[in-house]
mmCIF file of C-alpha atoms in Angstrom:
data_model
loop_
_atom_site.group_PDB
_atom_site.id
_atom_site.type_symbol
_atom_site.label_atom_id
_atom_site.label_comp_id
_atom_site.label_asym_id
_atom_site.label_seq_id
_atom_site.Cartn_x
_atom_site.Cartn_y
_atom_site.Cartn_z
ATOM 1 C CA TYR T 4 90.008 87.482 89.344
ATOM 2 C CA PRO T 5 90.007 83.858 88.681
ATOM 3 C CA GLU T 6 93.063 84.141 87.153
ATOM 4 C CA ARG T 7 95.073 85.639 90.311
ATOM 5 C CA LEU T 8 95.758 82.657 92.060
ATOM 6 C CA GLU T 9 96.873 81.011 88.945
ATOM 7 C CA LYS T 10 99.292 84.073 88.035
ATOM 8 C CA GLN T 11 100.433 83.972 91.276
ATOM 9 C CA ILE T 12 101.115 79.961 91.529
ATOM 10 C CA ALA T 13 103.147 80.417 88.353
ATOM 11 C CA PHE T 14 105.141 83.000 89.682
ATOM 12 C CA LEU T 15 106.427 81.335 92.706
ATOM 13 C CA GLU T 16 107.240 78.165 90.804
ATOM 14 C CA ASN T 17 109.234 80.396 88.048
ATOM 15 C CA ASN T 18 111.259 82.062 90.779
ATOM 16 C CA GLN T 19 112.094 79.645 94.178
ATOM 17 C CA ASP T 20 114.031 82.425 95.546
ATOM 18 C CA PHE T 21 110.724 84.737 96.537
ATOM 19 C CA ILE T 22 108.742 83.871 99.214
ATOM 20 C CA LEU T 23 106.017 86.487 99.322
ATOM 21 C CA LEU T 24 104.031 87.499 96.430
ATOM 22 C CA GLY T 25 101.230 90.574 96.653
ATOM 23 C CA THR T 26 99.441 92.026 93.496
ATOM 24 C CA SER T 27 98.402 95.517 92.739
ATOM 25 C CA PHE T 28 94.716 96.102 93.482
ATOM 26 C CA ASN T 29 91.599 98.219 93.187
ATOM 27 C CA ILE T 30 89.791 99.895 96.381
ATOM 28 C CA VAL T 31 86.081 99.720 95.829
ATOM 29 C CA ASN T 32 83.410 101.277 98.244
ATOM 30 C CA SER T 33 80.755 99.582 100.215
ATOM 31 C CA SER T 34 78.303 99.580 96.988
ATOM 32 C CA GLY T 35 81.399 98.177 94.650
ATOM 33 C CA LYS T 36 82.146 101.211 93.087
ATOM 34 C CA VAL T 37 86.110 101.597 92.137
ATOM 35 C CA ILE T 38 87.447 104.343 93.657
ATOM 36 C CA LYS T 39 90.964 104.256 93.464
ATOM 37 C CA GLU T 40 93.716 102.101 91.381
ATOM 38 C CA VAL T 41 96.700 100.976 93.761
ATOM 39 C CA LEU T 42 99.262 100.018 90.977
ATOM 40 C CA PHE T 43 102.903 98.645 91.711
ATOM 41 C CA ASN T 44 105.431 99.312 89.050
ATOM 42 C CA THR T 45 108.592 99.778 91.076
ATOM 43 C CA LEU T 46 112.118 98.264 91.507
ATOM 44 C CA ALA T 47 112.399 95.991 93.547
ATOM 45 C CA GLU T 48 114.882 98.155 96.238
ATOM 46 C CA GLY T 49 111.634 100.729 96.198
ATOM 47 C CA LEU T 50 109.265 97.959 97.476
ATOM 48 C CA TYR T 51 111.448 96.798 100.428
ATOM 49 C CA TYR T 52 112.183 100.469 101.540
ATOM 50 C CA ASP T 53 108.605 101.525 101.240
ATOM 51 C CA LEU T 54 107.665 99.054 103.069
ATOM 52 C CA ILE T 55 109.649 99.984 106.233
ATOM 53 C CA PHE T 56 107.017 103.132 106.484
ATOM 54 C CA GLN T 57 103.800 101.203 105.604
ATOM 55 C CA ASN T 58 102.022 98.423 104.853
ATOM 56 C CA MET T 59 101.132 98.346 101.304
ATOM 57 C CA PHE T 60 99.826 94.857 100.697
ATOM 58 C CA ALA T 61 96.282 93.907 100.602
ATOM 59 C CA HIS T 62 95.755 91.346 102.398
ATOM 60 C CA SER T 63 93.651 89.434 100.089
ATOM 61 C CA SER T 64 96.224 89.846 97.439
ATOM 62 C CA VAL T 65 99.399 88.533 99.068
ATOM 63 C CA VAL T 66 100.391 84.554 98.695
ATOM 64 C CA PHE T 67 103.576 83.334 100.677
ATOM 65 C CA ARG T 68 105.972 80.164 101.394
ATOM 66 C CA LEU T 69 104.946 78.234 104.647
ATOM 67 C CA ARG T 70 107.717 77.492 105.374
ATOM 68 C CA GLU T 71 109.713 80.878 105.394
ATOM 69 C CA VAL T 72 106.366 82.098 107.537
ATOM 70 C CA ASN T 73 106.768 79.434 109.984
ATOM 71 C CA SER T 74 110.688 80.348 110.192
ATOM 72 C CA VAL T 75 109.672 83.766 111.682
ATOM 73 C CA GLY T 76 107.034 82.930 113.643
ATOM 74 C CA GLY T 77 103.963 83.776 111.624
ATOM 75 C CA TYR T 78 101.265 86.283 112.469
ATOM 76 C CA SER T 79 102.042 87.238 116.053
ATOM 77 C CA GLU T 80 98.986 87.354 118.049
ATOM 78 C CA SER T 81 99.875 90.577 120.408
ATOM 79 C CA LEU T 82 100.107 92.996 117.552
ATOM 80 C CA LYS T 83 96.487 93.292 117.037
ATOM 81 C CA TYR T 84 95.441 95.181 114.065
ATOM 82 C CA ALA T 85 98.606 94.972 112.446
ATOM 83 C CA GLN T 86 99.590 91.316 111.983
ATOM 84 C CA ASP T 87 99.961 91.204 108.358
ATOM 85 C CA TYR T 88 102.189 94.328 108.323
ATOM 86 C CA ASP T 89 104.563 92.977 111.186
ATOM 87 C CA LEU T 90 104.363 89.304 109.257
ATOM 88 C CA TRP T 91 105.524 91.058 105.817
ATOM 89 C CA SER T 92 108.279 93.140 107.456
ATOM 90 C CA LYS T 93 109.636 89.790 109.077
ATOM 91 C CA LEU T 94 109.581 87.731 105.414
ATOM 92 C CA SER T 95 111.225 91.294 103.707
ATOM 93 C CA ARG T 96 114.216 90.167 106.366
ATOM 94 C CA ILE T 97 114.981 86.599 104.892
ATOM 95 C CA GLY T 98 114.075 86.461 101.516
ATOM 96 C CA LYS T 99 112.687 87.927 98.307
ATOM 97 C CA ILE T 100 109.304 89.976 97.887
ATOM 98 C CA TRP T 101 107.497 91.188 94.890
ATOM 99 C CA VAL T 102 104.195 92.881 93.864
ATOM 100 C CA LEU T 103 102.755 92.229 90.455
ATOM 101 C CA PRO T 104 101.642 94.948 88.778
ATOM 102 C CA ASP T 105 98.301 93.050 87.463
ATOM 103 C CA ILE T 106 95.229 94.345 89.310
ATOM 104 C CA LEU T 107 93.731 90.903 90.663
ATOM 105 C CA THR T 108 92.241 91.543 93.966
ATOM 106 C CA LEU T 109 89.668 93.769 95.689
ATOM 107 C CA TRP T 110 90.057 95.992 98.935
ATOM 108 C CA CYS T 111 87.046 97.066 100.533
ATOM 109 C CA ASP T 112 87.144 100.601 101.956
ATOM 110 C CA ASP T 113 84.147 100.490 104.230
ATOM 111 C CA PRO T 114 83.707 102.261 107.502
ATOM 112 C CA LEU T 115 83.009 99.062 109.042
ATOM 113 C CA ASN T 116 85.972 97.102 108.186
ATOM 114 C CA ILE T 117 88.614 96.578 110.981
ATOM 115 C CA SER T 118 90.845 99.019 109.215
ATOM 116 C CA ASN T 119 88.149 101.762 109.614
ATOM 117 C CA LYS T 120 87.217 100.928 113.059
ATOM 118 C CA LYS T 121 90.308 100.412 114.428
ATOM 119 C CA ARG T 122 92.430 102.713 112.446
ATOM 120 C CA LYS T 123 93.892 104.166 115.840
ATOM 121 C CA GLU T 124 95.642 100.771 117.498
ATOM 122 C CA GLN T 125 96.090 99.979 114.158
ATOM 123 C CA ASP T 126 98.520 103.133 113.568
ATOM 124 C CA LEU T 127 99.945 102.663 117.436
ATOM 125 C CA VAL T 128 100.959 99.218 116.017
ATOM 126 C CA SER T 129 102.322 99.823 112.928
ATOM 127 C CA LYS T 130 104.368 102.760 114.290
ATOM 128 C CA GLY T 131 105.539 99.711 116.735
ATOM 129 C CA ILE T 132 106.451 97.905 113.467
ATOM 130 C CA PHE T 133 108.111 100.725 111.468
ATOM 131 C CA THR T 134 110.989 101.949 114.290
ATOM 132 C CA ASN T 135 111.691 97.848 114.974
ATOM 133 C CA SER T 136 112.476 98.013 111.197
ATOM 134 C CA LEU T 137 114.340 101.284 111.296
ATOM 135 C CA ARG T 138 116.434 99.971 114.227
ATOM 136 C CA LEU T 139 117.214 96.607 113.045
ATOM 137 C CA LEU T 140 118.952 98.580 110.364
ATOM 138 C CA ASN T 141 120.911 100.291 113.127
ATOM 139 C CA VAL T 142 119.050 103.473 112.238
ATOM 140 C CA GLU T 143 120.263 106.112 114.858
ATOM 141 C CA GLU T 144 117.072 106.768 117.722
ATOM 142 C CA ASN T 145 116.918 110.544 116.553
ATOM 143 C CA VAL T 146 116.433 109.662 113.220
ATOM 144 C CA VAL T 147 113.887 107.361 113.967
ATOM 145 C CA ARG T 148 111.853 109.441 116.093
ATOM 146 C CA ASP T 149 111.818 112.293 113.352
ATOM 147 C CA SER T 150 111.517 109.586 110.365
ATOM 148 C CA TYR T 151 108.109 108.843 111.685
ATOM 149 C CA LEU T 152 107.072 112.184 112.824
ATOM 150 C CA LEU T 153 107.824 113.026 109.060
ATOM 151 C CA HIS T 154 106.075 110.229 107.590
ATOM 152 C CA ILE T 155 102.884 110.966 109.811
ATOM 153 C CA LEU T 156 103.138 114.323 108.491
ATOM 154 C CA HIS T 157 103.212 113.617 105.127
ATOM 155 C CA ILE T 158 100.466 110.756 105.324
ATOM 156 C CA GLY T 159 98.228 113.365 106.963
ATOM 157 C CA CYS T 160 98.880 116.249 104.389
ATOM 158 C CA LEU T 161 97.779 113.868 101.559
ATOM 159 C CA LEU T 162 94.729 113.214 103.400
ATOM 160 C CA ASN T 163 93.693 116.655 104.670
ATOM 161 C CA ALA T 164 95.830 119.851 104.148
ATOM 162 C CA PRO T 165 96.599 122.359 101.565
ATOM 163 C CA LEU T 166 98.924 121.505 99.025
ATOM 164 C CA THR T 167 101.672 123.755 100.531
ATOM 165 C CA CYS T 168 101.678 121.499 103.594
ATOM 166 C CA ILE T 169 101.734 119.149 101.588
ATOM 167 C CA SER T 170 104.567 120.431 99.452
ATOM 168 C CA LEU T 171 106.728 121.163 102.449
ATOM 169 C CA ALA T 172 105.882 117.716 104.540
ATOM 170 C CA PHE T 173 107.011 115.472 100.641
ATOM 171 C CA ILE T 174 109.935 117.769 100.497
ATOM 172 C CA SER T 175 111.129 117.241 104.174
ATOM 173 C CA SER T 176 110.460 113.249 103.966
ATOM 174 C CA CYS T 177 112.125 113.005 100.446
ATOM 175 C CA GLU T 178 115.373 114.365 102.396
ATOM 176 C CA LEU T 179 114.731 112.538 105.179
ATOM 177 C CA ILE T 180 114.209 109.082 103.276
ATOM 178 C CA ILE T 181 117.071 110.084 100.485
ATOM 179 C CA SER T 182 119.498 110.170 103.536
ATOM 180 C CA LEU T 183 118.745 106.860 105.197
ATOM 181 C CA ARG T 184 119.116 105.398 101.689
ATOM 182 C CA ASP T 185 122.175 106.481 101.308
ATOM 183 C CA CYS T 186 123.357 105.290 104.691
ATOM 184 C CA MET T 187 121.824 101.919 105.003
ATOM 185 C CA GLY T 188 122.466 100.881 100.891
ATOM 186 C CA TYR T 189 119.636 99.578 99.033
ATOM 187 C CA LEU T 190 117.749 96.989 100.639
ATOM 188 C CA PRO T 191 116.463 94.060 100.394
ATOM 189 C CA ILE T 192 118.379 92.970 103.339
ATOM 190 C CA GLY T 193 118.161 88.946 102.856
ATOM 191 C CA SER T 194 119.568 88.771 99.019
#
């Protein structure tokens, strides 16, 4: 995707208030075969809200403004295996972020990559980032806990369970997310 940087730099030059920019991407297996397209076509509010619950950026798709990255302390060395998610979360609190809908990079889903080899460690760190994001929004502690449990149930059902479990988890997650959204108002916080 030789046009990726050109498109992203043009976007940032024309939109000075944006500090982080990703792209849609293809997930490929270790043989290079596309196994899934990850397309973003969302409202800005949805993007900020989704980032509370999971890192949806492919790191290889991201460009950012260095001044703002430095202002939030950059990548945290103490959050091994999820430094990028932490950084994107911090940046989303101080400025505008966006994902171009164009597929402009690949993410290789290989059993030997860090995201797969260190999944448990990454999930634990991500839980801390997730709960911290909700706490910074002054969400009550029991809602933080329940939100995380519903998120895990929903993701687990999507990956491993029959349709009835997916449906129940999805409905529960949606109800909680709608109530959280209504309590918080729409994000971004920094705008």
